[in-house]
XYZ file of C-alpha atoms in Angstrom:
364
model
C 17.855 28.610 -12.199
C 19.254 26.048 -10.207
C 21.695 28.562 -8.548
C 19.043 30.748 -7.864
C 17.185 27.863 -6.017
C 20.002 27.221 -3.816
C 20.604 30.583 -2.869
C 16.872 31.130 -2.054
C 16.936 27.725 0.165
C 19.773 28.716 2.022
C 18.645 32.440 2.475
C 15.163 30.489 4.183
C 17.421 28.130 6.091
C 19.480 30.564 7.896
C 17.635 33.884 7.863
C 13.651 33.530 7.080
C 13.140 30.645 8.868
C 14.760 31.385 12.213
C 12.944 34.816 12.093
C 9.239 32.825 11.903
C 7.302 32.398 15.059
C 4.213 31.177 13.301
C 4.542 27.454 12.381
C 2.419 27.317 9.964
C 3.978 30.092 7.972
C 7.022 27.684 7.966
C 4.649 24.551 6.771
C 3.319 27.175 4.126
C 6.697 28.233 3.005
C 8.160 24.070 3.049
C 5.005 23.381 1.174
C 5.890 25.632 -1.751
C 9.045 24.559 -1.770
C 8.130 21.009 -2.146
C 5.106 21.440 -4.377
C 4.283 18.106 -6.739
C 7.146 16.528 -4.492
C 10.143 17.723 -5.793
C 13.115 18.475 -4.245
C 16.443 20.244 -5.385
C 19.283 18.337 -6.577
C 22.801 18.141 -7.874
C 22.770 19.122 -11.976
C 18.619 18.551 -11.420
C 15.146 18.462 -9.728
C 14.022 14.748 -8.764
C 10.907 13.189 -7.435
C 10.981 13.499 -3.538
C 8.882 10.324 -2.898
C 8.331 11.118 0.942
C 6.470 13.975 0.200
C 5.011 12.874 -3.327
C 2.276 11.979 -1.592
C 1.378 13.973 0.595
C 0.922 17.157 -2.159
C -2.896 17.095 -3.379
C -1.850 18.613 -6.768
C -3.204 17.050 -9.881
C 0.092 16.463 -12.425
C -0.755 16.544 -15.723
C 0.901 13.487 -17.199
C 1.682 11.880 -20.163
C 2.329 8.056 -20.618
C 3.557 6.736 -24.103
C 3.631 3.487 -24.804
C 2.522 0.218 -27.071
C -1.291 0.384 -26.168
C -2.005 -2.449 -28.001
C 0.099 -4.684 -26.218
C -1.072 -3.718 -22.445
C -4.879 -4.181 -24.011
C -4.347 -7.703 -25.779
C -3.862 -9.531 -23.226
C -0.740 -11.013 -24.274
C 1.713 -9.579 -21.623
C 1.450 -11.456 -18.435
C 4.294 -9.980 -15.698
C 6.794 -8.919 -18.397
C 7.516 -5.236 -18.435
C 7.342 -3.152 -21.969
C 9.042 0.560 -22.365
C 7.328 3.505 -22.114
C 7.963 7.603 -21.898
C 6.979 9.386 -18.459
C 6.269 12.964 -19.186
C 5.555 14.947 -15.636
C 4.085 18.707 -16.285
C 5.116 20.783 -12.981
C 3.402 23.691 -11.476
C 5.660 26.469 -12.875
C 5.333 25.286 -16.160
C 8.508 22.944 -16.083
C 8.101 19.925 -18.225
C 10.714 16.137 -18.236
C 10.314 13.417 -19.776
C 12.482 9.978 -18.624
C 12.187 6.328 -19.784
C 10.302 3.792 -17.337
C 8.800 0.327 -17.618
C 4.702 -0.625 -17.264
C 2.846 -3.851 -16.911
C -0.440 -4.915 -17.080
C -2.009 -5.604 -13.455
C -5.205 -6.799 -11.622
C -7.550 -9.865 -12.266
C -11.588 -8.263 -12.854
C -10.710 -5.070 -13.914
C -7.622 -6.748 -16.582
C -10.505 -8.831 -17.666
C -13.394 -6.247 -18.711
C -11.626 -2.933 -19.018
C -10.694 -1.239 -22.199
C -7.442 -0.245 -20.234
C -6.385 -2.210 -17.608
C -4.774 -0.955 -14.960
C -1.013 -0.706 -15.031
C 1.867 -0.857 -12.626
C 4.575 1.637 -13.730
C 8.059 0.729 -12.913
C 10.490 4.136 -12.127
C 13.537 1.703 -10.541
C 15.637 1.946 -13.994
C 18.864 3.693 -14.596
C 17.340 5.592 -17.527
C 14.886 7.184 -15.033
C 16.820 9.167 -12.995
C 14.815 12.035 -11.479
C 11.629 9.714 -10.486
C 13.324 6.405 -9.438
C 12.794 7.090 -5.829
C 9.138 6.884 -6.436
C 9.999 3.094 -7.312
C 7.454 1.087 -8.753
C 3.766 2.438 -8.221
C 0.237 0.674 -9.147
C -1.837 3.614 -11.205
C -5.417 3.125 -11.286
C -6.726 4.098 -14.649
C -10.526 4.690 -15.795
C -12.026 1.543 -16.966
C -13.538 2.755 -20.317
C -13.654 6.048 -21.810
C -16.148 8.851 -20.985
C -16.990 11.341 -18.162
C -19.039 8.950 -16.110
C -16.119 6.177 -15.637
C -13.780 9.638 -14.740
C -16.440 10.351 -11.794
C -16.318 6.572 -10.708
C -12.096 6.334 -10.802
C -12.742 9.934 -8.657
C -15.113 8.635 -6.202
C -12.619 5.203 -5.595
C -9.901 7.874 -5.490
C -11.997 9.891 -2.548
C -12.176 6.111 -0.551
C -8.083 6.053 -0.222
C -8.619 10.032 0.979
C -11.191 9.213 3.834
C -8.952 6.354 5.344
C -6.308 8.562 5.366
C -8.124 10.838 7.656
C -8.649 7.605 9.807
C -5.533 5.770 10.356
C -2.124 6.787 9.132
C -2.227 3.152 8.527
C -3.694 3.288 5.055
C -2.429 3.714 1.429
C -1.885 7.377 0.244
C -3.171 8.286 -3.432
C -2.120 10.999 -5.566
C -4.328 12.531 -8.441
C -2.603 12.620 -12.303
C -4.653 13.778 -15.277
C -3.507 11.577 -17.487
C -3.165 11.358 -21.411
C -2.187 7.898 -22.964
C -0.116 7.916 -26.183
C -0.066 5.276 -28.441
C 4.045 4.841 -28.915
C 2.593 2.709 -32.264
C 0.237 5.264 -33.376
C -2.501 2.696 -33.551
C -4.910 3.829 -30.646
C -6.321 7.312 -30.582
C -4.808 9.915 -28.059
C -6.962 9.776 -24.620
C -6.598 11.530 -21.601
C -8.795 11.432 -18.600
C -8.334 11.481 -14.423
C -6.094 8.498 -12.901
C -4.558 7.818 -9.672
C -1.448 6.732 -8.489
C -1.327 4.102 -4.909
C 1.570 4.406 -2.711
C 3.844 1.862 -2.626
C 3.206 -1.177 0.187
C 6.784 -0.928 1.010
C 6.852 3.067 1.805
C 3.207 2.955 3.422
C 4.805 0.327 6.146
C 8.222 2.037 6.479
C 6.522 5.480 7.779
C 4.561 3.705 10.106
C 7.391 1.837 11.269
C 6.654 -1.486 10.034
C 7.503 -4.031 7.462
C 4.794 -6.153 5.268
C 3.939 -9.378 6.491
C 4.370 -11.589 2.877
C 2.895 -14.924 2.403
C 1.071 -14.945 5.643
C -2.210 -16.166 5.780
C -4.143 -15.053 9.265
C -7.662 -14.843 10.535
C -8.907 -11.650 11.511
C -8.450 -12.338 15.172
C -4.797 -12.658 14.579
C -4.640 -9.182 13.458
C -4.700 -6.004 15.956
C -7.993 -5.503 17.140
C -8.815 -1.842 17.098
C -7.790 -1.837 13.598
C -9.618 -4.217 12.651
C -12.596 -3.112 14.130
C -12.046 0.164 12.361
C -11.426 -1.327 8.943
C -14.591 -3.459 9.160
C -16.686 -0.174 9.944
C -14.987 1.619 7.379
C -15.598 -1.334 4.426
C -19.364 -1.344 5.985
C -19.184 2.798 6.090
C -18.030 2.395 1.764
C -20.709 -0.296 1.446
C -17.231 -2.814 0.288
C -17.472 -6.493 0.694
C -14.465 -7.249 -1.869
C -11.925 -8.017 0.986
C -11.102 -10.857 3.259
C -8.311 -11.278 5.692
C -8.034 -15.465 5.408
C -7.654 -14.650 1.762
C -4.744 -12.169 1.407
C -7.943 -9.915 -0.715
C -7.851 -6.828 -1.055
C -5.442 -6.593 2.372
C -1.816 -6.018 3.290
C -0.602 -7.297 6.411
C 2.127 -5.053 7.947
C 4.105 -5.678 11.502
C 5.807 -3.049 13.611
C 9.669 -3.451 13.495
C 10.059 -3.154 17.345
C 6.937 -6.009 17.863
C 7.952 -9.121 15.424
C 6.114 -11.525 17.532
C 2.875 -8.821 18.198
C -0.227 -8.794 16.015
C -0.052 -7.309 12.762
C -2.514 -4.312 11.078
C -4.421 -4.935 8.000
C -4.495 -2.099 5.672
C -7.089 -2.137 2.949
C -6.983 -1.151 -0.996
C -8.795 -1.683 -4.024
C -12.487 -0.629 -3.488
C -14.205 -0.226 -7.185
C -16.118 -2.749 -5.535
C -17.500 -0.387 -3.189
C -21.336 0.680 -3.062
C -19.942 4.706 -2.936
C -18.531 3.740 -5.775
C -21.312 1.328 -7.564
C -19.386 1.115 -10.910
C -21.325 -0.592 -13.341
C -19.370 -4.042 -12.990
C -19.345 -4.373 -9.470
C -21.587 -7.343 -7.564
C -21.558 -8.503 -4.413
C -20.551 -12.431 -4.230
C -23.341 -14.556 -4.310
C -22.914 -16.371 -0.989
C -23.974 -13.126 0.527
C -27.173 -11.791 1.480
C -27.394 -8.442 -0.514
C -28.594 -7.863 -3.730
C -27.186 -4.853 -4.840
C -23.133 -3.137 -3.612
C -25.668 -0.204 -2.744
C -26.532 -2.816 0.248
C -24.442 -2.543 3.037
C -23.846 -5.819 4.505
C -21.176 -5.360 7.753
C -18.210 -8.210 7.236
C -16.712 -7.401 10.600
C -16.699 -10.214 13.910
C -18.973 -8.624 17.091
C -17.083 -5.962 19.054
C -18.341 -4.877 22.566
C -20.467 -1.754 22.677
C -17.459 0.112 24.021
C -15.112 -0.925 21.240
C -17.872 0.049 18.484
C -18.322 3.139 20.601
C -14.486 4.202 20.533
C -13.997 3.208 16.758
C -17.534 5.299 16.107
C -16.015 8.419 17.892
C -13.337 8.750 15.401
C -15.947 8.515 12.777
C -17.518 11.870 14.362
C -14.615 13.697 14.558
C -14.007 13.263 11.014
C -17.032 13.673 9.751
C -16.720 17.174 8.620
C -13.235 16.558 7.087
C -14.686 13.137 5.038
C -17.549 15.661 3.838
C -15.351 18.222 2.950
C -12.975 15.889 0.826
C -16.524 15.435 -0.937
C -17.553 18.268 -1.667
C -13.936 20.154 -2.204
C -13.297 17.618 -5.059
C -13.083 19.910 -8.437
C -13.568 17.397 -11.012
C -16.281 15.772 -9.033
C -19.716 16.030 -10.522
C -22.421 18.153 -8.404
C -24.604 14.941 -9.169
C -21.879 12.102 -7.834
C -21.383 14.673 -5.060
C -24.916 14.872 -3.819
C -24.881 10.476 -4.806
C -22.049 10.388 -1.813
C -23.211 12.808 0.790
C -26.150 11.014 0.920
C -24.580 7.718 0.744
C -22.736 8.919 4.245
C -25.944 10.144 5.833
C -27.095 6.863 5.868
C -23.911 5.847 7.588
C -23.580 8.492 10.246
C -27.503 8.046 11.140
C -26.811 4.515 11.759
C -23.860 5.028 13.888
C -25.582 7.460 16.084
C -28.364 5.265 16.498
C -27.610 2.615 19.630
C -30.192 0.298 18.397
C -28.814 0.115 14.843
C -25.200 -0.102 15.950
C -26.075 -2.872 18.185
C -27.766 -4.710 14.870
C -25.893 -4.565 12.522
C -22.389 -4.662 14.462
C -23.144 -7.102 16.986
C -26.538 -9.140 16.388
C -25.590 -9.778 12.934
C -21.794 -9.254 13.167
C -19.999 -12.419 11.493
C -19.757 -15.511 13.869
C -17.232 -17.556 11.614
């Protein structure tokens, strides 16, 4: 098979591909060569982690490990064993030893599963090791209804993307959880996997900014501004910049004494989202995560203007995301488009933009 492979690669490296005057034949033919982000190599196929993300293909996935232990709350930061098993379009099917922890603070707290950090960096894991070590976020309880909230948190990552290269890529798994013990029942439902800090920075040609604590004027503006829109746009308050919450700092390599860009995750918080655990903090005025309360400083009309004009010319691609999402409810589908009408008829309204963004922007 694998001879075959390499013949076919190098018949499309020196004949097909020369021959093509359409480029997006070429990105059609590299994009079924790379499908679930694998690339060829010597003796076998391996996890190609620059273009695992970028592939919208759900893997089907299994994960078996002690249950018990990751739901006792015993383990901390240690790491226990666990078996990877990666289905692959084609029907190919590996399995390779990897290590998974525990993670998060809320959800660790009130979810039957919490979620887990799975660790690929092991010499026993040698076809997905490049992928590193990669946070998954896992359905808080069981049930259809916590798979459409994990999906609609999943959708948030997607419509940043479409923003600001800037941003955290996901990847969809359907996932089914073995108990290693045989203590827990077999589950399986939708998860997601967040790309690693470290390779997020790198392709924008950066490095995170550790153990920094900055106020949001420190940080580069017209990100910021965007990032504050977007949080208002997902109705999320759960972030802070002062606080290291819900934010990684990143610097460009070239500009070590410029201003870095804040890149958001983690928004089960949001009011898109409205999982059944989520409340605003109750120094703010809002009632409900439904509310949208913008956390943002006051921007000139022309800098709200130029941040809102992106927000236009995506609008059509954030709706499509919506409503192209498979294992998205019709019901949480018509919850979200309407969620983002509200949005876009604010931010085409002067009057409203100057409320909300400037009158009441954050002084402090």
């Amino acid at each position: 098979m694998l001879r075959i492979l390499a013949k076919l690669m190098y018949f499309i490296a020196t004949i097909l591909i020369p021959k093509m005057r359409c480029k997006q034949n070429i990105y059609g033919l590299v994009f079924l060569l790379g499908i679930a982000g694998i690339q060829p190599a010597k003796g076998q196929q391996v996890f190609d982690a620059k273009t695992f993300f970028t592939n919208d293909t759900v893997l089907q996935v299994t994960l078996s490990t002690n249950i018990r232990n990751l739901t006792s709350g015993k383990i901390k930061t240690e790491e226990q064993k666990a078996m990877f098993t990666v289905s692959l379009p084609g029907g190919t099917t590996f399995t390779e030893e990897i290590r998974v922890r525990p993670r998060g603070v809320m959800r660790r707290k009130i979810c039957n599963l919490p979620p887990l950090k799975l660790n690929f960096n092991n010499p026993a894991s040698t076809r997905l090791k490049s992928l590193k070590s990669l946070k998954l976020v896992n359905c808080c309880h069981g049930g259809s209804n916590d798979e459409q909230l994990l999906l609609k948190e999943y959708l948030i990552y997607k419509m940043f993307n479409l923003l600001t290269d800037k941003s955290f890529r996901a990847r969809l798994l359907y996932m089914t959880y073995e108990d290693s013990a045989g203590r827990k029942k077999t589950n399986s439902q939708y998860a997601f996997f967040v790309e690693d800090v470290d390779a997020m920075a790198k392709r924008n040609n950066c490095l995170e900014l550790n153990n920094r604590t900055l106020n949001s004027s420190a940080t580069d503006r017209e990100q910021m501004t965007l990032i504050a829109i977007f949080q208002y746009m997902v109705g999320n308050t759960d972030w802070s910049v002062p606080n290291n919450q819900n934010i990684k700092l990143i610097l460009p390599k070239d500009k070590t004494n410029g201003q870095p860009f804040v890149v958001p995750y983690d928004f089960d918080y949001a009011g898109l989202v409205n999982a059944d655990y989520a409340a605003p903090a109750e120094i703010l005025p809002i009632e409900s995560v439904k509310q949208r309360l913008y956390r943002g400083f006051a921007r000139t009309m022309d800098e709200l203007k130029t941040v809102i004009q992106l927000f236009n010319q995506q609008k059509e691609s954030i709706y499509a995301l919506v409503n192209n999402c498979e294992p998205l409810k019709s019901g949480s589908k018509k919850e979200i488009i309407n969620y983002l009408d509200e949005f876009y008829a604010t931010i085409n309204n002067d009057k409203k933009v100057h409320a909300d963004f400037i009158q009441n922007a954050r002084s402090q």
